[in-house]
């Protein structure tokens, strides 16, 4: 993990996640009745809970809208959920106004072009390993794990480590 990423992670007060391709593997599953389902990684969920326990606020911004994401956010206790919002930078500005935070205090994990303006604007903008190449090129860092396969947990642990809340030697949460 680079010193630059750790330095960027020190002052993070808000971590924002995209959903499709970040908290999920990016596949869309539709049932005969038109409903959809998604699979989420429990490691990612635990990482998000660890961030919140450390005092870092969390949010989800997704271009799609589905009850499954609402349920997942509620189960994890994520207080800020924005769905069906394609212009994620506008949402970011709304959220920063609400929480009285600056761009430098925000970390964002994304995977595709709608995430790029936010990734480029925030203090710690990261892409998952299987993100679109253009997004990876402009991110501050790239996770080793793929979206839906522990990338969010890796992102959370980076922030916790940067803030002295995760012991790098043994992985213990402090």
PDB file of C-alpha atoms in Angstrom, residues 23 40-50 72 76 145 148-157:
ATOM      1  CA  UNK A  23     -20.564  -3.861  -3.830  1.00  0.00           C
ATOM      2  CA  UNK A  40     -23.287  -8.939  -1.838  1.00  0.00           C
ATOM      3  CA  UNK A  41     -20.067  -9.999  -0.149  1.00  0.00           C
ATOM      4  CA  UNK A  42     -20.207 -10.350   3.646  1.00  0.00           C
ATOM      5  CA  UNK A  43     -16.566  -9.250   3.938  1.00  0.00           C
ATOM      6  CA  UNK A  44     -17.501  -5.938   2.327  1.00  0.00           C
ATOM      7  CA  UNK A  45     -20.418  -5.529   4.728  1.00  0.00           C
ATOM      8  CA  UNK A  46     -18.201  -6.145   7.736  1.00  0.00           C
ATOM      9  CA  UNK A  47     -15.679  -3.607   6.424  1.00  0.00           C
ATOM     10  CA  UNK A  48     -18.405  -0.979   6.124  1.00  0.00           C
ATOM     11  CA  UNK A  49     -19.553  -1.727   9.685  1.00  0.00           C
ATOM     12  CA  UNK A  50     -15.950  -1.386  10.886  1.00  0.00           C
ATOM     13  CA  UNK A  72     -28.763  -3.906   2.030  1.00  0.00           C
ATOM     14  CA  UNK A  76     -25.720  -2.420   7.272  1.00  0.00           C
ATOM     15  CA  UNK A 145      -9.881  -7.461  -5.275  1.00  0.00           C
ATOM     16  CA  UNK A 148     -18.254  -7.829  -5.268  1.00  0.00           C
ATOM     17  CA  UNK A 149     -15.297  -9.965  -4.225  1.00  0.00           C
ATOM     18  CA  UNK A 150     -13.877  -8.014  -1.288  1.00  0.00           C
ATOM     19  CA  UNK A 151     -12.858  -4.747  -2.978  1.00  0.00           C
ATOM     20  CA  UNK A 152     -14.995  -2.674  -0.614  1.00  0.00           C
ATOM     21  CA  UNK A 153     -13.455  -4.434   2.393  1.00  0.00           C
ATOM     22  CA  UNK A 154      -9.978  -3.656   1.060  1.00  0.00           C
ATOM     23  CA  UNK A 155     -10.985   0.004   0.618  1.00  0.00           C
ATOM     24  CA  UNK A 156     -12.391   0.146   4.165  1.00  0.00           C
ATOM     25  CA  UNK A 157      -9.269  -1.444   5.635  1.00  0.00           C
TER      26      UNK A 157
END
